[in-house]
Short mmCIF file of C-alpha atoms in Angstrom, two decimals:
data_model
loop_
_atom_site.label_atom_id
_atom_site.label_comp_id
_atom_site.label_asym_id
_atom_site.label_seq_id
_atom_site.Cartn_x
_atom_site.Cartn_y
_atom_site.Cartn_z
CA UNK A 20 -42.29 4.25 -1.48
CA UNK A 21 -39.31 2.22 -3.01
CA UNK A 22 -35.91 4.68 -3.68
CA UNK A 23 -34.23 5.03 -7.12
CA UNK A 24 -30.70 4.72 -7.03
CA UNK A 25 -29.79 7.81 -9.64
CA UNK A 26 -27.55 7.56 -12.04
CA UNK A 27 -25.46 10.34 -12.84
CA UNK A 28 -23.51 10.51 -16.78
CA UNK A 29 -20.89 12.10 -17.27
CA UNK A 30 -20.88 15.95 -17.68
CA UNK A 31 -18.64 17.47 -20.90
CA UNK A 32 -16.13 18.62 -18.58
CA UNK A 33 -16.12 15.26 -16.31
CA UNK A 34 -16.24 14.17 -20.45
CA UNK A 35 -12.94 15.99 -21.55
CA UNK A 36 -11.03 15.11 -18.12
CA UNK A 37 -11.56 11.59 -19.09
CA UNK A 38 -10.12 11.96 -22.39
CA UNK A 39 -7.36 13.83 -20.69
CA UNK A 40 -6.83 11.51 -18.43
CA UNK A 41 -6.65 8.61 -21.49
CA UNK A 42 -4.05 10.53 -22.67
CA UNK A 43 -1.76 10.23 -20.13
CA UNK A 44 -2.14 6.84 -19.78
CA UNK A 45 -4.97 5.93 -17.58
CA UNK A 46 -6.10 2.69 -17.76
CA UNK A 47 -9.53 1.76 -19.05
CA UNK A 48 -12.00 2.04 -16.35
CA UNK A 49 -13.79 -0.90 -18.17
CA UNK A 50 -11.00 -3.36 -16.95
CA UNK A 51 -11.73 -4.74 -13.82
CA UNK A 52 -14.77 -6.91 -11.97
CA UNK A 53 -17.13 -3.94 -12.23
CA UNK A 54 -17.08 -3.79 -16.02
CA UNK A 55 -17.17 -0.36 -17.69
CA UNK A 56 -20.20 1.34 -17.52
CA UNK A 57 -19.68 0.70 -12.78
CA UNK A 58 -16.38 2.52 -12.79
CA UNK A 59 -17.52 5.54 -14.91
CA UNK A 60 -20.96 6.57 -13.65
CA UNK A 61 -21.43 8.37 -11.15
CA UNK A 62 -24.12 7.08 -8.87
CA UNK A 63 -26.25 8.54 -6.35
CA UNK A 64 -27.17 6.09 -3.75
CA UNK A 65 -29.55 7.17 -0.83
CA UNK A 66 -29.41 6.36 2.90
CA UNK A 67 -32.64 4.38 2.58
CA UNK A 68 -30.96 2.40 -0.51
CA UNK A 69 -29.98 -1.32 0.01
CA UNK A 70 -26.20 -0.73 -1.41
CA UNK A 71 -25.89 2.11 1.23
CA UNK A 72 -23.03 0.88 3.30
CA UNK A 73 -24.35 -1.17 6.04
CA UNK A 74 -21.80 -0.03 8.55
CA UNK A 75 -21.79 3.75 8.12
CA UNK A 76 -25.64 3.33 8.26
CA UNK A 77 -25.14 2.43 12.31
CA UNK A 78 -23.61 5.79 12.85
CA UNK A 79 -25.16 8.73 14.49
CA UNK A 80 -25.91 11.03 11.72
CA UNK A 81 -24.68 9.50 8.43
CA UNK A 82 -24.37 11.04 5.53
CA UNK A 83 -27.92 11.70 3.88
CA UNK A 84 -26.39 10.42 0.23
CA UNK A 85 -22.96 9.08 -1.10
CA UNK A 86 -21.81 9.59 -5.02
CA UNK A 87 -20.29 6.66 -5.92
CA UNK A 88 -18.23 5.57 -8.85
CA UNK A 89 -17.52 1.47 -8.66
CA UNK A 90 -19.61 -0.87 -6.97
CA UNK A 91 -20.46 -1.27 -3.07
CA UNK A 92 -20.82 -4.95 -1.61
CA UNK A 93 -22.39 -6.61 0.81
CA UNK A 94 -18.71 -7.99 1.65
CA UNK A 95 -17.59 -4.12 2.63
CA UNK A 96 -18.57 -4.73 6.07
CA UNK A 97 -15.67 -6.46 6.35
CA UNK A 98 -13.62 -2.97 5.97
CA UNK A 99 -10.55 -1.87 7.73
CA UNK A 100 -9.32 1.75 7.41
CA UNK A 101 -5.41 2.34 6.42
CA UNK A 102 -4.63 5.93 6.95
CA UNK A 103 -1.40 8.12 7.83
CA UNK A 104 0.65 11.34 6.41
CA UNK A 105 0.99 12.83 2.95
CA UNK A 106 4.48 13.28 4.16
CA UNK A 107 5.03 9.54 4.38
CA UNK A 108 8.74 8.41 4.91
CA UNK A 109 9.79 5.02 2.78
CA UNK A 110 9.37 3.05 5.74
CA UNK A 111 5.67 4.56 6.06
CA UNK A 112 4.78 3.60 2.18
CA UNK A 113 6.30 0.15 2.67
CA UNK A 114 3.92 -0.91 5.36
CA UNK A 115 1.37 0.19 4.59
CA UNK A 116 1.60 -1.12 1.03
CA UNK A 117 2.47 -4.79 3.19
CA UNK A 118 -0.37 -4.01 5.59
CA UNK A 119 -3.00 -3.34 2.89
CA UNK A 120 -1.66 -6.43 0.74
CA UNK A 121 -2.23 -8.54 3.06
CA UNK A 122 -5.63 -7.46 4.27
CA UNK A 123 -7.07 -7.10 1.01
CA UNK A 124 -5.92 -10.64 0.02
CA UNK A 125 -7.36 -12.33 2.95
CA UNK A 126 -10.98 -10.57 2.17
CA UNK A 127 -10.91 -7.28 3.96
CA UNK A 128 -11.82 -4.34 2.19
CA UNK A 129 -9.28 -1.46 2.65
CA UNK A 130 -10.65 1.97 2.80
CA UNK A 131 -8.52 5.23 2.94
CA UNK A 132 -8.36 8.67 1.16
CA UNK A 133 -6.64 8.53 -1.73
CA UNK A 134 -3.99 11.15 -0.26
CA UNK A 135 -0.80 11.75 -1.25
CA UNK A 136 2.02 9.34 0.88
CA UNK A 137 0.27 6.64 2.92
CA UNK A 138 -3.83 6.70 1.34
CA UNK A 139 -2.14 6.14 -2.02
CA UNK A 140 0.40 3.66 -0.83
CA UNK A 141 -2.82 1.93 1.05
CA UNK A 142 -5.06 1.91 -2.08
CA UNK A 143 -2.15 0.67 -4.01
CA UNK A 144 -1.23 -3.16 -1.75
CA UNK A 145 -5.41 -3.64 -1.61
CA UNK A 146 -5.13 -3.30 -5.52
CA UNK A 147 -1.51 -5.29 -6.01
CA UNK A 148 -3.99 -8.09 -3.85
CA UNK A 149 -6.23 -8.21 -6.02
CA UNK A 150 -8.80 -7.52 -3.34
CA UNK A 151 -11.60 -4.47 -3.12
CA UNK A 152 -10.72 -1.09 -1.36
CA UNK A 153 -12.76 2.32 -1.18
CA UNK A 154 -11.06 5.63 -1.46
CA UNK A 155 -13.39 8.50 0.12
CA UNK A 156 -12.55 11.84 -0.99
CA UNK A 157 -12.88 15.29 0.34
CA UNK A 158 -13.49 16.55 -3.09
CA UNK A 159 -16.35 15.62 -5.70
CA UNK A 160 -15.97 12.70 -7.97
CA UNK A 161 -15.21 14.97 -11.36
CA UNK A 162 -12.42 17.04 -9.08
CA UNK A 163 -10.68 14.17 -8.03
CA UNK A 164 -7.61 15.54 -5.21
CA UNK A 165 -4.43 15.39 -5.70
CA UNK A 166 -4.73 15.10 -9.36
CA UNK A 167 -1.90 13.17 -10.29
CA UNK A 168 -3.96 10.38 -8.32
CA UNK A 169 -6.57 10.21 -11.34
CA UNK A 170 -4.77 7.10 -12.55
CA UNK A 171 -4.86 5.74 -9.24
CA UNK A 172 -8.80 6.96 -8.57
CA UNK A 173 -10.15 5.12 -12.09
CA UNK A 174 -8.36 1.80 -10.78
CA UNK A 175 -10.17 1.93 -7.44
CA UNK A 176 -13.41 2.28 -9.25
CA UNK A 177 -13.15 -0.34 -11.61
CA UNK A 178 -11.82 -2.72 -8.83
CA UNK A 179 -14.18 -1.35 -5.86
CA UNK A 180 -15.08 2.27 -5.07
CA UNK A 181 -14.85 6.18 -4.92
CA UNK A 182 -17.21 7.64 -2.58
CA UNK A 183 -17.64 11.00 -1.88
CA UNK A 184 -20.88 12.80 0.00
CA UNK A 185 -20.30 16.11 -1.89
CA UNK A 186 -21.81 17.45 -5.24
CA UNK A 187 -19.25 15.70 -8.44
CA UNK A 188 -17.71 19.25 -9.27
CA UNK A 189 -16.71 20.04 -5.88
CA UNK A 190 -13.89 21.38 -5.17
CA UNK A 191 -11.50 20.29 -1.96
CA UNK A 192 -11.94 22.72 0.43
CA UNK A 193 -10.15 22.30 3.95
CA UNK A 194 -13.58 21.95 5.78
CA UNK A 195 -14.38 18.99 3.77
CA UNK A 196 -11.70 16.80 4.66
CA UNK A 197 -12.67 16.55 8.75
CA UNK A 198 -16.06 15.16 7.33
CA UNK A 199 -14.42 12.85 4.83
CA UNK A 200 -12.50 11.15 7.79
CA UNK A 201 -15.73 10.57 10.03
CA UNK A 202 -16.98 8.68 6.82
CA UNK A 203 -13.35 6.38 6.47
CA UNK A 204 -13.68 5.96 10.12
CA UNK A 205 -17.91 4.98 9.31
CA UNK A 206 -16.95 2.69 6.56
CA UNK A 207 -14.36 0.40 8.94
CA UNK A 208 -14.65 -2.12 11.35
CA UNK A 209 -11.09 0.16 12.62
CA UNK A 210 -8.83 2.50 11.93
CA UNK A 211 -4.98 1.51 11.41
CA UNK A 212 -2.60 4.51 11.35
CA UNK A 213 0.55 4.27 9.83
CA UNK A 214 2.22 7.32 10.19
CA UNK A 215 0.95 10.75 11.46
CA UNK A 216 2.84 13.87 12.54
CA UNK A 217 1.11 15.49 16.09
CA UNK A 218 -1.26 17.41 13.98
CA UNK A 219 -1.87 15.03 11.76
CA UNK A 220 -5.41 14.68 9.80
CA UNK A 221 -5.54 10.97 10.45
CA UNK A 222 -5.58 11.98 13.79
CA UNK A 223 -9.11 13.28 13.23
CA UNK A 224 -9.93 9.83 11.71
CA UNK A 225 -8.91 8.03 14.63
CA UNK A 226 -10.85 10.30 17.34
CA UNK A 227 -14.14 9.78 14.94
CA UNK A 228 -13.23 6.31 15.07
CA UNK A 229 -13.20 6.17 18.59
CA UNK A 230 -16.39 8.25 19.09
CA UNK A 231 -18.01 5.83 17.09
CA UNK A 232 -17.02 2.44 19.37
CA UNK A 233 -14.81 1.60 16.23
CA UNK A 234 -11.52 -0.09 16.88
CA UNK A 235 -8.06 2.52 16.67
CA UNK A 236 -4.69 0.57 16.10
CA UNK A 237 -1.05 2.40 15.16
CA UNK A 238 1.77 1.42 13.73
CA UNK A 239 5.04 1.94 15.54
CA UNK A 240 7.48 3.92 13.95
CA UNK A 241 10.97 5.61 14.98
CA UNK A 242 10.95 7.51 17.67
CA UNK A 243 13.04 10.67 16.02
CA UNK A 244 10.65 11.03 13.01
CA UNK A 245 8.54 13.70 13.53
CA UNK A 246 6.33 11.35 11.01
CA UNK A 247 5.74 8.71 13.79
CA UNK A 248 4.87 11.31 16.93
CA UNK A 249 1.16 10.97 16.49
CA UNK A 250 0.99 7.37 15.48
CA UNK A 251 3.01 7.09 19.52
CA UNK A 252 0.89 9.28 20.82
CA UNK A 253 -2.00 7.09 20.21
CA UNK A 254 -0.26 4.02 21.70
CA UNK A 255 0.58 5.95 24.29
CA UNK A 256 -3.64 6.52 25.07
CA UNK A 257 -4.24 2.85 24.26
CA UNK A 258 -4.55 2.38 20.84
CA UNK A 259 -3.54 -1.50 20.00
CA UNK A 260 -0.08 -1.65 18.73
CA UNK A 261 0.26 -3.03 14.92
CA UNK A 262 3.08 -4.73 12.92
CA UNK A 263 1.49 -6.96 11.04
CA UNK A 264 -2.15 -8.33 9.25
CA UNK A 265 -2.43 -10.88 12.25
CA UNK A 266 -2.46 -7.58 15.30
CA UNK A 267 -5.36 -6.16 13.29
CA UNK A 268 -7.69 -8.69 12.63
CA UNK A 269 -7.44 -9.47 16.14
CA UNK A 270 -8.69 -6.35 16.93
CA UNK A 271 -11.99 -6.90 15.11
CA UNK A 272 -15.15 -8.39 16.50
CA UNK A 273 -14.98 -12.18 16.58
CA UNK A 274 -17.73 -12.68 13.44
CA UNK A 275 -15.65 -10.97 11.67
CA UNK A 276 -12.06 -12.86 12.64
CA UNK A 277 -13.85 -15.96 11.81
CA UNK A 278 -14.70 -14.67 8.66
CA UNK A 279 -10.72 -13.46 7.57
CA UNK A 280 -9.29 -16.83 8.69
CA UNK A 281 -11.49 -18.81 6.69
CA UNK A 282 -10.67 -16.86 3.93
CA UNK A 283 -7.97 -18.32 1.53
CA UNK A 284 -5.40 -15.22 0.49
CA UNK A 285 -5.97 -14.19 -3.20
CA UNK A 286 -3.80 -13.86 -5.27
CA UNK A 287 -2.10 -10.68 -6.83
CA UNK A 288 -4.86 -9.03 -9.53
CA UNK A 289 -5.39 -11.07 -12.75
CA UNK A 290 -4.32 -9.08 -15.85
CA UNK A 291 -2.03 -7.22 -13.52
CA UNK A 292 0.27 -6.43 -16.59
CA UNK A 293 -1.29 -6.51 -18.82
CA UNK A 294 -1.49 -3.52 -21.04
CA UNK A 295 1.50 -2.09 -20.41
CA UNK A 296 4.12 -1.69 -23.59
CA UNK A 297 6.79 -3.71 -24.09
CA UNK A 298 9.46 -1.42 -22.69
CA UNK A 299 7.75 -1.50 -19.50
CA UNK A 300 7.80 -5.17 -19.70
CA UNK A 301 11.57 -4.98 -20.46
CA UNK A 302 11.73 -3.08 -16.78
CA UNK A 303 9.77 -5.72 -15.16
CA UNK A 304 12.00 -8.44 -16.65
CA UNK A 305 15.40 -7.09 -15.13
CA UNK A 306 13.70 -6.56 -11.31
CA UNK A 307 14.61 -9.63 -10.24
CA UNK A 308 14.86 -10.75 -5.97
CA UNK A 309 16.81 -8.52 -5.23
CA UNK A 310 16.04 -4.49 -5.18
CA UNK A 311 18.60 -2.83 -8.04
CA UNK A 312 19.47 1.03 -8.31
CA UNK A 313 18.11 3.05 -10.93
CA UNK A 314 21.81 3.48 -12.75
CA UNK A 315 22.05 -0.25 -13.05
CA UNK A 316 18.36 -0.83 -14.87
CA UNK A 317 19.05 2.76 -16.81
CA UNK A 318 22.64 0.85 -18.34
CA UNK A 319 20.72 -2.87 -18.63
CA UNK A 320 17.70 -1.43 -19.98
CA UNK A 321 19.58 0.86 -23.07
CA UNK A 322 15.87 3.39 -22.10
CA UNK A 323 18.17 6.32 -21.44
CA UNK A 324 17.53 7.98 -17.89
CA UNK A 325 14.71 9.78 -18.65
CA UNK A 326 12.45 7.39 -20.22
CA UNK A 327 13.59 4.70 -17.53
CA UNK A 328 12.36 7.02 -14.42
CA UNK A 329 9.23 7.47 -15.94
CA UNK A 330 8.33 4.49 -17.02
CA UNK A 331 9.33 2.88 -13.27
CA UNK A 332 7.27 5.55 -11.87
CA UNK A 333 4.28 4.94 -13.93
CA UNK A 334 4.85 0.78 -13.10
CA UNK A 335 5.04 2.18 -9.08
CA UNK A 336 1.21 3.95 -9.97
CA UNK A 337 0.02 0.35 -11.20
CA UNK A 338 1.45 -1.35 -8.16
CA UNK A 339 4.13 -3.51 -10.51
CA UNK A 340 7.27 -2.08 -8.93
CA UNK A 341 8.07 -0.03 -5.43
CA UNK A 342 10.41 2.45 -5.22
CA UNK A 343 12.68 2.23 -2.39
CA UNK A 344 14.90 4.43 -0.49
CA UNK A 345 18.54 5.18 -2.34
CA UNK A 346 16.66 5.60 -5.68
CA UNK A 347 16.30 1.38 -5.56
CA UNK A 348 13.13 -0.07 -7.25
CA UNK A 349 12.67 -3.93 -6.88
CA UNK A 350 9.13 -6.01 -7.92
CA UNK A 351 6.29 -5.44 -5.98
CA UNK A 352 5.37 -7.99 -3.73
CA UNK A 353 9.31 -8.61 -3.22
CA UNK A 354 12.50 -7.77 -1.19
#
C-alpha cells in the first residue's frame, strides 16, 4: 500500500504567530531554496516514506513519524551533529559558529537543537555557509523553544529543516528533550560537542550517539570553565579531540570523507543581505577587518545607542555580524 506524506496547514493560532512573528521582523519563509509554500507547511512524513531520513531509519526504534517544516535530502546523510551549552561562553559561540561554517560549506549538513548558546550559534555558521542544517526540537513545530529563536527557526526551514516527532502545539516539556537528542544523535554521521558543563544535556546526545555506533568528538576548552568540564570529560573516555573541520571529517566513515573532499566550499548564502534597511546596511559598511567596540560604531553611525544595539543584534540573528567579547562586533566570517 503506497504512504501519503500529509500535509499539515497552518492552524489560526500557528496563523497569528506568523503574523506576529512578521512583525518583528522575521524574514519571509519564502526566501530560500525551498521556496515558500516548503518552509511553512508542516509535513507529516512516515517511517515507511522515502524522504524519511535514511540514517535515523538504521536505528533501533526510530521515531514512528517526524513533522517537518523545510525539505529533507537525500544529501542529509552526510550530517554531522554540533551541540554544547545554553550557557555558552564567547569562545564556545565562536567555534562553533567556525566549526559549522566550515562544515556546511564543504557539503555537510549540520544538525543541532536550536538551543539557546551553542545550537543557535551552530545553526547560525551552517546558514552564514550557505549550506543545509536541521534543527530538531523538543517542542512542536507551532511552539517553537526558546521563542526569541522564531527568526532563527523560519531561516532553517526555508534553507533546510525543523523536525520535531511531537504533535505541532506541543509544548517543551523536560521529558521531551532526552528524546530530541537520541534523534540529533540519529540524524548524524557524529556528534561534535562544543561546550558542556558535567551535567550537561549534550551529554545525553553524545551517550545516544555512542549507543548507536555513531562517532563522539569534543572540543577542548579551558580547563577552569565549568563550561568545558564535560566536553574533557569525554576526551578523557576517548572521544576524538576537535579543533578544526579537518579532525571531524576524519572521524567519519571513509565514503563519506571522500565525499567532503571532493566537495568545493560554497560560498556564504546568496541574498545574504539582502532585505535588510538601509541603516543596517550603514552598520555593515563601518565593520571593516578589524572587530570595533560598540561606542565607536554608536559615534560613526549617528543611530544613537539604542537603535545601534538593536539593529547589531538583529544583523548577529541573520549571521551578518558576531558579537564578541568586550561589547566588540566585527563582520561575520572575519577577525
Amino acid at each position: 500500500m503506497m504512504s501519503v506524506t500529509r500535509i499539515y496547514r497552518e492552524t489560526p493560532s500557528a496563523a497569528r504567530a506568523r503574523a506576529s512573528a512578521w512583525r518583528e521582523g522575521v524574514p519571509s519563509s519564502g526566501a530560500g531554496a525551498n521556496g515558500g509554500a516548503a518552509a511553512r507547511e508542516v509535513r507529516l512524513v512516515q517511517r515507511e516514506d522515502a524522504d524519511f531520513p535514511r540514517l535515523l531509519q538504521e536505528i533501533p526504534a526510530p521515531p514512528e513519524r517526524l513533522h517537518v517544516r523545510g525539505r529533507l535530502l537525500d544529501e542529509d546523510a552526510l550530517a554531522v551533529a554540533v551541540v554544547g551549552s545554553r550557557q555558552a561562553t564567547p569562545y564556545g559561540i565562536e567555534v562553533a559558529e567556525r566549526l559549522a561554517f566550515d562544515l556546511a560549506a564543504r557539503g555537510v549538513t549540520v544538525v543541532s537543537g536550536l538551543a539557546r548558546g551553542i545550537d543557535s550559534a551552530a545553526h547560525r555558521g551552517a546558514l552564514e555557509a550557505g549550506g543545509r542544517t536541521i534543527a530538531v526540537l523538543g517542542s512542536g513545530l507551532e511552539a517553537i523553544y526558546p521563542p526569541e529563536n522564531r527568526r532563527l527557526a523560519a531561516r532553517i526551514a526555508a534553507q533546510g529543516a525543523v523536525v520535531s516527532q511531537f504533535a505541532p502545539g506541543a509544548r517543551a516539556l523536560p521529558q521531551h528533550f532526552p528524546e530530541r537528542n537520541r534523534v540529533i544523535a540519529g540524524l548524524s554521521l557524529g556528534v561534535v560537542v562544543v561546550e558542556a558543563a558535567e551535567k550537561s544535556g549534550s551529554l545525553i546526545t553524545a551517550r545516544h550517539a555512542l549507543d548507536l555506533g555513531r562517532e563522539v568528538m569534543a572540543v577542548p576548552g579551558r580547563v577552569t570553565s565549568p563550561t568545558s568540564r564535560g566536553a574533557h570529560r569525554l576526551l578523557k573516555d576517548g572521544a576524538a579531540p576537535v579543533e578544526g573541520w579537518e579532525d571531524v571529517v576524519a572521524q567519519l566513515p571513509r565514503r563519506f570523507r571522500d565525499c567532503v573532499s571532493a566537495a568545493p566550499p560554497r560560498g556564504p548564502r546568496a541574498g545574504a543581505g539582502e532585505g535588510i534597511g538601509e541603516a543596517e546596511r550603514r552598520l555593515l559598511a563601518l565593520l571593516g577587518e578589524e572587530p570595533a567596540y560598540i561606542d565607536d560604531v554608536v559615534a560613526r553611525s549617528g543611530l544613537g545607542a539604542g537603535r545601534t544595539a538593536a539593529l547589531l543584534q538583529a544583523l548577529a540573528l541573520d549571521g551578518l555580524v558576531r558579537q564578541l567579547p568586550g561589547a566588540r562586533f566585527v563582520r561575520a566570517g572575519r577577525a
